[in-house]
Amino acid sequence: MTNKKMDPVALIRKEIESLEHKVEQLRDRLMADAHKAMDKAKMQAERARKKLKEEQTKLGELQKKAKASMDARIHKQLDRAHDAVDAAKELELDAKALMIMAKDQLTELKGDYQRAKALAKAAQDAAKNFDKTTKPAANKAPAKKTAVKKAPAKKAPAKATAAKKAPAKKAAAKKASAKAASKTPPAS
């Protein structure tokens, strides 16, 4: 019986060895699982790193495209603003040219008006002088023909002075219009 019965210490040792063997297998399995998990984590980290680089590259490209399109949009707006400023300058220059031409026309019209006024006054004076000289001659008798002859002599100097005044005013008006014409730029 002693043979059939084993020593309890040997049983405990055998049990301990069996447990140690199981623990060793479990440890090996756990270590293998840990290594697999670690490798898997490394692979996932590597994939994540690649994905991050790709996304960063895409983001950089998108930012470059956005900047380029924004730059293009800003350049277009600047070009439009410059064109608007140029158009406004042209309008201003056109307005100034029209204003100068209007001033010239106004001075010409003033000169024409003054000449016409002077001519009208000279015509009125000549008409008055003519009326004065012809009415007394018609009322007087033919015996005083010598007086009638003197009246036309007076009439001639009156017309001559009126005629001399009008051309002087015409010359002044011509000088004014010549000055205005020299100030205006040539029309293109």
JSON list of C-alpha atoms in Angstrom, two decimals:
[
{"chain": "A", "resi": 1, "resn": "MET", "atom": "CA", "xyz": [0.00, 0.00, 0.00]},
{"chain": "A", "resi": 2, "resn": "THR", "atom": "CA", "xyz": [2.76, 2.17, 0.56]},
{"chain": "A", "resi": 3, "resn": "ASN", "atom": "CA", "xyz": [3.52, 1.71, -3.07]},
{"chain": "A", "resi": 4, "resn": "LYS", "atom": "CA", "xyz": [0.07, 2.48, -4.13]},
{"chain": "A", "resi": 5, "resn": "LYS", "atom": "CA", "xyz": [-0.05, 5.45, -1.93]},
{"chain": "A", "resi": 6, "resn": "MET", "atom": "CA", "xyz": [2.28, 8.13, -2.88]},
{"chain": "A", "resi": 7, "resn": "ASP", "atom": "CA", "xyz": [4.00, 10.32, -0.66]},
{"chain": "A", "resi": 8, "resn": "PRO", "atom": "CA", "xyz": [1.91, 13.47, 0.02]},
{"chain": "A", "resi": 9, "resn": "VAL", "atom": "CA", "xyz": [4.93, 15.68, -0.47]},
{"chain": "A", "resi": 10, "resn": "ALA", "atom": "CA", "xyz": [5.55, 14.10, -3.84]},
{"chain": "A", "resi": 11, "resn": "LEU", "atom": "CA", "xyz": [1.90, 14.65, -4.70]},
{"chain": "A", "resi": 12, "resn": "ILE", "atom": "CA", "xyz": [2.15, 18.28, -3.71]},
{"chain": "A", "resi": 13, "resn": "ARG", "atom": "CA", "xyz": [5.38, 18.61, -5.72]},
{"chain": "A", "resi": 14, "resn": "LYS", "atom": "CA", "xyz": [3.76, 16.99, -8.69]},
{"chain": "A", "resi": 15, "resn": "GLU", "atom": "CA", "xyz": [0.76, 19.26, -8.29]},
{"chain": "A", "resi": 16, "resn": "ILE", "atom": "CA", "xyz": [3.05, 22.28, -8.01]},
{"chain": "A", "resi": 17, "resn": "GLU", "atom": "CA", "xyz": [4.95, 21.24, -11.12]},
{"chain": "A", "resi": 18, "resn": "SER", "atom": "CA", "xyz": [1.69, 20.77, -12.96]},
{"chain": "A", "resi": 19, "resn": "LEU", "atom": "CA", "xyz": [0.51, 24.19, -11.83]},
{"chain": "A", "resi": 20, "resn": "GLU", "atom": "CA", "xyz": [3.84, 25.74, -12.73]},
{"chain": "A", "resi": 21, "resn": "HIS", "atom": "CA", "xyz": [3.61, 24.12, -16.13]},
{"chain": "A", "resi": 22, "resn": "LYS", "atom": "CA", "xyz": [0.07, 25.53, -16.58]},
{"chain": "A", "resi": 23, "resn": "VAL", "atom": "CA", "xyz": [1.20, 28.93, -15.35]},
{"chain": "A", "resi": 24, "resn": "GLU", "atom": "CA", "xyz": [4.11, 28.78, -17.75]},
{"chain": "A", "resi": 25, "resn": "GLN", "atom": "CA", "xyz": [1.82, 27.91, -20.65]},
{"chain": "A", "resi": 26, "resn": "LEU", "atom": "CA", "xyz": [-0.61, 30.62, -19.61]},
{"chain": "A", "resi": 27, "resn": "ARG", "atom": "CA", "xyz": [2.25, 33.09, -19.32]},
{"chain": "A", "resi": 28, "resn": "ASP", "atom": "CA", "xyz": [3.53, 32.08, -22.76]},
{"chain": "A", "resi": 29, "resn": "ARG", "atom": "CA", "xyz": [0.03, 32.39, -24.20]},
{"chain": "A", "resi": 30, "resn": "LEU", "atom": "CA", "xyz": [-0.45, 35.75, -22.50]},
{"chain": "A", "resi": 31, "resn": "MET", "atom": "CA", "xyz": [2.94, 36.93, -23.67]},
{"chain": "A", "resi": 32, "resn": "ALA", "atom": "CA", "xyz": [2.15, 35.83, -27.22]},
{"chain": "A", "resi": 33, "resn": "ASP", "atom": "CA", "xyz": [-1.19, 37.62, -27.00]},
{"chain": "A", "resi": 34, "resn": "ALA", "atom": "CA", "xyz": [0.55, 40.68, -25.58]},
{"chain": "A", "resi": 35, "resn": "HIS", "atom": "CA", "xyz": [3.11, 40.59, -28.42]},
{"chain": "A", "resi": 36, "resn": "LYS", "atom": "CA", "xyz": [0.30, 40.20, -30.95]},
{"chain": "A", "resi": 37, "resn": "ALA", "atom": "CA", "xyz": [-1.61, 43.08, -29.35]},
{"chain": "A", "resi": 38, "resn": "MET", "atom": "CA", "xyz": [1.58, 45.14, -29.32]},
{"chain": "A", "resi": 39, "resn": "ASP", "atom": "CA", "xyz": [2.29, 44.37, -32.97]},
{"chain": "A", "resi": 40, "resn": "LYS", "atom": "CA", "xyz": [-1.31, 45.13, -33.81]},
{"chain": "A", "resi": 41, "resn": "ALA", "atom": "CA", "xyz": [-1.10, 48.42, -31.87]},
{"chain": "A", "resi": 42, "resn": "LYS", "atom": "CA", "xyz": [2.14, 49.27, -33.68]},
{"chain": "A", "resi": 43, "resn": "MET", "atom": "CA", "xyz": [0.51, 48.56, -37.02]},
{"chain": "A", "resi": 44, "resn": "GLN", "atom": "CA", "xyz": [-2.52, 50.66, -36.07]},
{"chain": "A", "resi": 45, "resn": "ALA", "atom": "CA", "xyz": [-0.22, 53.46, -34.89]},
{"chain": "A", "resi": 46, "resn": "GLU", "atom": "CA", "xyz": [1.71, 53.25, -38.17]},
{"chain": "A", "resi": 47, "resn": "ARG", "atom": "CA", "xyz": [-1.54, 53.34, -40.17]},
{"chain": "A", "resi": 48, "resn": "ALA", "atom": "CA", "xyz": [-2.76, 56.25, -38.07]},
{"chain": "A", "resi": 49, "resn": "ARG", "atom": "CA", "xyz": [0.53, 58.07, -38.65]},
{"chain": "A", "resi": 50, "resn": "LYS", "atom": "CA", "xyz": [0.27, 57.50, -42.42]},
{"chain": "A", "resi": 51, "resn": "LYS", "atom": "CA", "xyz": [-3.36, 58.59, -42.38]},
{"chain": "A", "resi": 52, "resn": "LEU", "atom": "CA", "xyz": [-2.40, 61.71, -40.41]},
{"chain": "A", "resi": 53, "resn": "LYS", "atom": "CA", "xyz": [0.35, 62.53, -42.91]},
{"chain": "A", "resi": 54, "resn": "GLU", "atom": "CA", "xyz": [-2.07, 62.04, -45.81]},
{"chain": "A", "resi": 55, "resn": "GLU", "atom": "CA", "xyz": [-4.68, 64.21, -44.15]},
{"chain": "A", "resi": 56, "resn": "GLN", "atom": "CA", "xyz": [-2.09, 66.87, -43.36]},
{"chain": "A", "resi": 57, "resn": "THR", "atom": "CA", "xyz": [-0.93, 66.79, -46.99]},
{"chain": "A", "resi": 58, "resn": "LYS", "atom": "CA", "xyz": [-4.54, 67.09, -48.19]},
{"chain": "A", "resi": 59, "resn": "LEU", "atom": "CA", "xyz": [-5.13, 69.92, -45.75]},
{"chain": "A", "resi": 60, "resn": "GLY", "atom": "CA", "xyz": [-2.01, 71.72, -46.97]},
{"chain": "A", "resi": 61, "resn": "GLU", "atom": "CA", "xyz": [-3.09, 71.33, -50.58]},
{"chain": "A", "resi": 62, "resn": "LEU", "atom": "CA", "xyz": [-6.59, 72.53, -49.76]},
{"chain": "A", "resi": 63, "resn": "GLN", "atom": "CA", "xyz": [-5.16, 75.51, -47.91]},
{"chain": "A", "resi": 64, "resn": "LYS", "atom": "CA", "xyz": [-2.92, 76.32, -50.87]},
{"chain": "A", "resi": 65, "resn": "LYS", "atom": "CA", "xyz": [-5.88, 76.04, -53.24]},
{"chain": "A", "resi": 66, "resn": "ALA", "atom": "CA", "xyz": [-8.03, 78.16, -50.95]},
{"chain": "A", "resi": 67, "resn": "LYS", "atom": "CA", "xyz": [-5.29, 80.76, -50.66]},
{"chain": "A", "resi": 68, "resn": "ALA", "atom": "CA", "xyz": [-4.77, 80.78, -54.42]},
{"chain": "A", "resi": 69, "resn": "SER", "atom": "CA", "xyz": [-8.50, 81.14, -55.06]},
{"chain": "A", "resi": 70, "resn": "MET", "atom": "CA", "xyz": [-8.75, 83.83, -52.39]},
{"chain": "A", "resi": 71, "resn": "ASP", "atom": "CA", "xyz": [-5.75, 85.59, -53.90]},
{"chain": "A", "resi": 72, "resn": "ALA", "atom": "CA", "xyz": [-7.39, 85.35, -57.32]},
{"chain": "A", "resi": 73, "resn": "ARG", "atom": "CA", "xyz": [-10.65, 86.67, -55.89]},
{"chain": "A", "resi": 74, "resn": "ILE", "atom": "CA", "xyz": [-8.84, 89.51, -54.14]},
{"chain": "A", "resi": 75, "resn": "HIS", "atom": "CA", "xyz": [-6.90, 90.31, -57.32]},
{"chain": "A", "resi": 76, "resn": "LYS", "atom": "CA", "xyz": [-10.15, 90.41, -59.27]},
{"chain": "A", "resi": 77, "resn": "GLN", "atom": "CA", "xyz": [-11.66, 92.77, -56.71]},
{"chain": "A", "resi": 78, "resn": "LEU", "atom": "CA", "xyz": [-8.56, 94.96, -56.81]},
{"chain": "A", "resi": 79, "resn": "ASP", "atom": "CA", "xyz": [-8.65, 95.02, -60.61]},
{"chain": "A", "resi": 80, "resn": "ARG", "atom": "CA", "xyz": [-12.32, 96.01, -60.51]},
{"chain": "A", "resi": 81, "resn": "ALA", "atom": "CA", "xyz": [-11.55, 98.76, -58.00]},
{"chain": "A", "resi": 82, "resn": "HIS", "atom": "CA", "xyz": [-8.68, 100.08, -60.16]},
{"chain": "A", "resi": 83, "resn": "ASP", "atom": "CA", "xyz": [-10.92, 100.03, -63.23]},
{"chain": "A", "resi": 84, "resn": "ALA", "atom": "CA", "xyz": [-13.60, 101.94, -61.33]},
{"chain": "A", "resi": 85, "resn": "VAL", "atom": "CA", "xyz": [-11.05, 104.55, -60.22]},
{"chain": "A", "resi": 86, "resn": "ASP", "atom": "CA", "xyz": [-9.76, 104.92, -63.79]},
{"chain": "A", "resi": 87, "resn": "ALA", "atom": "CA", "xyz": [-13.30, 105.31, -65.10]},
{"chain": "A", "resi": 88, "resn": "ALA", "atom": "CA", "xyz": [-14.03, 107.94, -62.45]},
{"chain": "A", "resi": 89, "resn": "LYS", "atom": "CA", "xyz": [-10.85, 109.83, -63.44]},
{"chain": "A", "resi": 90, "resn": "GLU", "atom": "CA", "xyz": [-11.89, 109.73, -67.09]},
{"chain": "A", "resi": 91, "resn": "LEU", "atom": "CA", "xyz": [-15.34, 111.02, -66.19]},
{"chain": "A", "resi": 92, "resn": "GLU", "atom": "CA", "xyz": [-13.78, 113.81, -64.17]},
{"chain": "A", "resi": 93, "resn": "LEU", "atom": "CA", "xyz": [-11.51, 114.80, -67.06]},
{"chain": "A", "resi": 94, "resn": "ASP", "atom": "CA", "xyz": [-14.46, 114.70, -69.47]},
{"chain": "A", "resi": 95, "resn": "ALA", "atom": "CA", "xyz": [-16.47, 116.86, -67.10]},
{"chain": "A", "resi": 96, "resn": "LYS", "atom": "CA", "xyz": [-13.61, 119.36, -66.83]},
{"chain": "A", "resi": 97, "resn": "ALA", "atom": "CA", "xyz": [-13.29, 119.49, -70.62]},
{"chain": "A", "resi": 98, "resn": "LEU", "atom": "CA", "xyz": [-17.02, 120.05, -70.98]},
{"chain": "A", "resi": 99, "resn": "MET", "atom": "CA", "xyz": [-16.87, 122.78, -68.35]},
{"chain": "A", "resi": 100, "resn": "ILE", "atom": "CA", "xyz": [-14.02, 124.53, -70.19]},
{"chain": "A", "resi": 101, "resn": "MET", "atom": "CA", "xyz": [-15.92, 124.29, -73.47]},
{"chain": "A", "resi": 102, "resn": "ALA", "atom": "CA", "xyz": [-19.06, 125.65, -71.81]},
{"chain": "A", "resi": 103, "resn": "LYS", "atom": "CA", "xyz": [-17.07, 128.58, -70.37]},
{"chain": "A", "resi": 104, "resn": "ASP", "atom": "CA", "xyz": [-15.65, 129.31, -73.82]},
{"chain": "A", "resi": 105, "resn": "GLN", "atom": "CA", "xyz": [-19.10, 129.18, -75.37]},
{"chain": "A", "resi": 106, "resn": "LEU", "atom": "CA", "xyz": [-20.39, 131.47, -72.63]},
{"chain": "A", "resi": 107, "resn": "THR", "atom": "CA", "xyz": [-17.66, 134.04, -73.27]},
{"chain": "A", "resi": 108, "resn": "GLU", "atom": "CA", "xyz": [-18.33, 133.82, -77.00]},
{"chain": "A", "resi": 109, "resn": "LEU", "atom": "CA", "xyz": [-22.04, 134.30, -76.39]},
{"chain": "A", "resi": 110, "resn": "LYS", "atom": "CA", "xyz": [-21.32, 137.26, -74.11]},
{"chain": "A", "resi": 111, "resn": "GLY", "atom": "CA", "xyz": [-19.13, 138.78, -76.80]},
{"chain": "A", "resi": 112, "resn": "ASP", "atom": "CA", "xyz": [-21.80, 138.19, -79.46]},
{"chain": "A", "resi": 113, "resn": "TYR", "atom": "CA", "xyz": [-24.42, 139.69, -77.14]},
{"chain": "A", "resi": 114, "resn": "GLN", "atom": "CA", "xyz": [-22.30, 142.77, -76.48]},
{"chain": "A", "resi": 115, "resn": "ARG", "atom": "CA", "xyz": [-21.61, 143.19, -80.22]},
{"chain": "A", "resi": 116, "resn": "ALA", "atom": "CA", "xyz": [-25.29, 142.79, -81.00]},
{"chain": "A", "resi": 117, "resn": "LYS", "atom": "CA", "xyz": [-26.17, 145.23, -78.23]},
{"chain": "A", "resi": 118, "resn": "ALA", "atom": "CA", "xyz": [-23.61, 147.72, -79.53]},
{"chain": "A", "resi": 119, "resn": "LEU", "atom": "CA", "xyz": [-24.89, 147.32, -83.08]},
{"chain": "A", "resi": 120, "resn": "ALA", "atom": "CA", "xyz": [-28.49, 147.75, -81.89]},
{"chain": "A", "resi": 121, "resn": "LYS", "atom": "CA", "xyz": [-27.54, 150.89, -79.97]},
{"chain": "A", "resi": 122, "resn": "ALA", "atom": "CA", "xyz": [-25.64, 152.24, -82.96]},
{"chain": "A", "resi": 123, "resn": "ALA", "atom": "CA", "xyz": [-28.65, 151.48, -85.15]},
{"chain": "A", "resi": 124, "resn": "GLN", "atom": "CA", "xyz": [-30.98, 153.23, -82.68]},
{"chain": "A", "resi": 125, "resn": "ASP", "atom": "CA", "xyz": [-28.68, 156.24, -82.47]},
{"chain": "A", "resi": 126, "resn": "ALA", "atom": "CA", "xyz": [-28.43, 156.35, -86.25]},
{"chain": "A", "resi": 127, "resn": "ALA", "atom": "CA", "xyz": [-32.22, 156.07, -86.51]},
{"chain": "A", "resi": 128, "resn": "LYS", "atom": "CA", "xyz": [-32.70, 158.88, -83.97]},
{"chain": "A", "resi": 129, "resn": "ASN", "atom": "CA", "xyz": [-30.16, 161.05, -85.75]},
{"chain": "A", "resi": 130, "resn": "PHE", "atom": "CA", "xyz": [-31.81, 160.26, -89.04]},
{"chain": "A", "resi": 131, "resn": "ASP", "atom": "CA", "xyz": [-35.23, 161.10, -87.63]},
{"chain": "A", "resi": 132, "resn": "LYS", "atom": "CA", "xyz": [-33.92, 164.35, -86.15]},
{"chain": "A", "resi": 133, "resn": "THR", "atom": "CA", "xyz": [-32.28, 165.41, -89.38]},
{"chain": "A", "resi": 134, "resn": "THR", "atom": "CA", "xyz": [-35.12, 164.41, -91.68]},
{"chain": "A", "resi": 135, "resn": "LYS", "atom": "CA", "xyz": [-38.02, 165.84, -89.60]},
{"chain": "A", "resi": 136, "resn": "PRO", "atom": "CA", "xyz": [-36.66, 169.41, -89.45]},
{"chain": "A", "resi": 137, "resn": "ALA", "atom": "CA", "xyz": [-35.87, 169.35, -93.15]},
{"chain": "A", "resi": 138, "resn": "ALA", "atom": "CA", "xyz": [-39.40, 168.22, -94.01]},
{"chain": "A", "resi": 139, "resn": "ASN", "atom": "CA", "xyz": [-40.99, 170.92, -91.83]},
{"chain": "A", "resi": 140, "resn": "LYS", "atom": "CA", "xyz": [-38.86, 173.77, -93.15]},
{"chain": "A", "resi": 141, "resn": "ALA", "atom": "CA", "xyz": [-39.47, 175.59, -96.42]},
{"chain": "A", "resi": 142, "resn": "PRO", "atom": "CA", "xyz": [-37.40, 174.95, -99.54]},
{"chain": "A", "resi": 143, "resn": "ALA", "atom": "CA", "xyz": [-35.83, 178.42, -99.14]},
{"chain": "A", "resi": 144, "resn": "LYS", "atom": "CA", "xyz": [-33.57, 177.02, -96.45]},
{"chain": "A", "resi": 145, "resn": "LYS", "atom": "CA", "xyz": [-31.92, 174.37, -98.55]},
{"chain": "A", "resi": 146, "resn": "THR", "atom": "CA", "xyz": [-28.56, 175.32, -97.18]},
{"chain": "A", "resi": 147, "resn": "ALA", "atom": "CA", "xyz": [-29.66, 174.17, -93.72]},
{"chain": "A", "resi": 148, "resn": "VAL", "atom": "CA", "xyz": [-30.70, 170.84, -95.18]},
{"chain": "A", "resi": 149, "resn": "LYS", "atom": "CA", "xyz": [-27.31, 170.50, -96.72]},
{"chain": "A", "resi": 150, "resn": "LYS", "atom": "CA", "xyz": [-25.66, 171.14, -93.35]},
{"chain": "A", "resi": 151, "resn": "ALA", "atom": "CA", "xyz": [-27.71, 168.45, -91.66]},
{"chain": "A", "resi": 152, "resn": "PRO", "atom": "CA", "xyz": [-26.36, 165.64, -93.84]},
{"chain": "A", "resi": 153, "resn": "ALA", "atom": "CA", "xyz": [-22.87, 166.89, -93.02]},
{"chain": "A", "resi": 154, "resn": "LYS", "atom": "CA", "xyz": [-23.70, 166.47, -89.33]},
{"chain": "A", "resi": 155, "resn": "LYS", "atom": "CA", "xyz": [-25.27, 163.11, -90.00]},
{"chain": "A", "resi": 156, "resn": "ALA", "atom": "CA", "xyz": [-22.16, 161.68, -91.58]},
{"chain": "A", "resi": 157, "resn": "PRO", "atom": "CA", "xyz": [-19.92, 162.28, -88.55]},
{"chain": "A", "resi": 158, "resn": "ALA", "atom": "CA", "xyz": [-22.59, 160.75, -86.25]},
{"chain": "A", "resi": 159, "resn": "LYS", "atom": "CA", "xyz": [-22.68, 157.60, -88.36]},
{"chain": "A", "resi": 160, "resn": "ALA", "atom": "CA", "xyz": [-18.91, 157.57, -88.57]},
{"chain": "A", "resi": 161, "resn": "THR", "atom": "CA", "xyz": [-18.57, 157.71, -84.77]},
{"chain": "A", "resi": 162, "resn": "ALA", "atom": "CA", "xyz": [-21.22, 155.02, -84.34]},
{"chain": "A", "resi": 163, "resn": "ALA", "atom": "CA", "xyz": [-19.54, 152.92, -87.01]},
{"chain": "A", "resi": 164, "resn": "LYS", "atom": "CA", "xyz": [-16.16, 153.50, -85.39]},
{"chain": "A", "resi": 165, "resn": "LYS", "atom": "CA", "xyz": [-17.50, 152.46, -81.96]},
{"chain": "A", "resi": 166, "resn": "ALA", "atom": "CA", "xyz": [-18.99, 149.20, -83.22]},
{"chain": "A", "resi": 167, "resn": "PRO", "atom": "CA", "xyz": [-15.82, 147.91, -84.89]},
{"chain": "A", "resi": 168, "resn": "ALA", "atom": "CA", "xyz": [-13.82, 148.75, -81.75]},
{"chain": "A", "resi": 169, "resn": "LYS", "atom": "CA", "xyz": [-16.23, 146.63, -79.71]},
{"chain": "A", "resi": 170, "resn": "LYS", "atom": "CA", "xyz": [-16.08, 143.93, -82.36]},
{"chain": "A", "resi": 171, "resn": "ALA", "atom": "CA", "xyz": [-12.30, 143.94, -82.13]},
{"chain": "A", "resi": 172, "resn": "ALA", "atom": "CA", "xyz": [-12.47, 143.67, -78.30]},
{"chain": "A", "resi": 173, "resn": "ALA", "atom": "CA", "xyz": [-14.91, 140.77, -78.59]},
{"chain": "A", "resi": 174, "resn": "LYS", "atom": "CA", "xyz": [-12.67, 139.10, -81.18]},
{"chain": "A", "resi": 175, "resn": "LYS", "atom": "CA", "xyz": [-9.69, 139.49, -78.81]},
{"chain": "A", "resi": 176, "resn": "ALA", "atom": "CA", "xyz": [-11.71, 137.93, -75.96]},
{"chain": "A", "resi": 177, "resn": "SER", "atom": "CA", "xyz": [-12.79, 135.00, -78.11]},
{"chain": "A", "resi": 178, "resn": "ALA", "atom": "CA", "xyz": [-9.20, 134.57, -79.36]},
{"chain": "A", "resi": 179, "resn": "LYS", "atom": "CA", "xyz": [-7.96, 134.46, -75.75]},
{"chain": "A", "resi": 180, "resn": "ALA", "atom": "CA", "xyz": [-10.63, 131.90, -74.88]},
{"chain": "A", "resi": 181, "resn": "ALA", "atom": "CA", "xyz": [-9.74, 129.82, -77.94]},
{"chain": "A", "resi": 182, "resn": "SER", "atom": "CA", "xyz": [-6.04, 129.85, -76.99]},
{"chain": "A", "resi": 183, "resn": "LYS", "atom": "CA", "xyz": [-6.91, 128.62, -73.47]},
{"chain": "A", "resi": 184, "resn": "THR", "atom": "CA", "xyz": [-8.98, 125.67, -74.68]},
{"chain": "A", "resi": 185, "resn": "PRO", "atom": "CA", "xyz": [-7.11, 122.47, -75.49]},
{"chain": "A", "resi": 186, "resn": "PRO", "atom": "CA", "xyz": [-7.44, 121.25, -79.08]},
{"chain": "A", "resi": 187, "resn": "ALA", "atom": "CA", "xyz": [-10.37, 118.82, -79.50]},
{"chain": "A", "resi": 188, "resn": "SER", "atom": "CA", "xyz": [-9.33, 115.28, -80.34]}
]
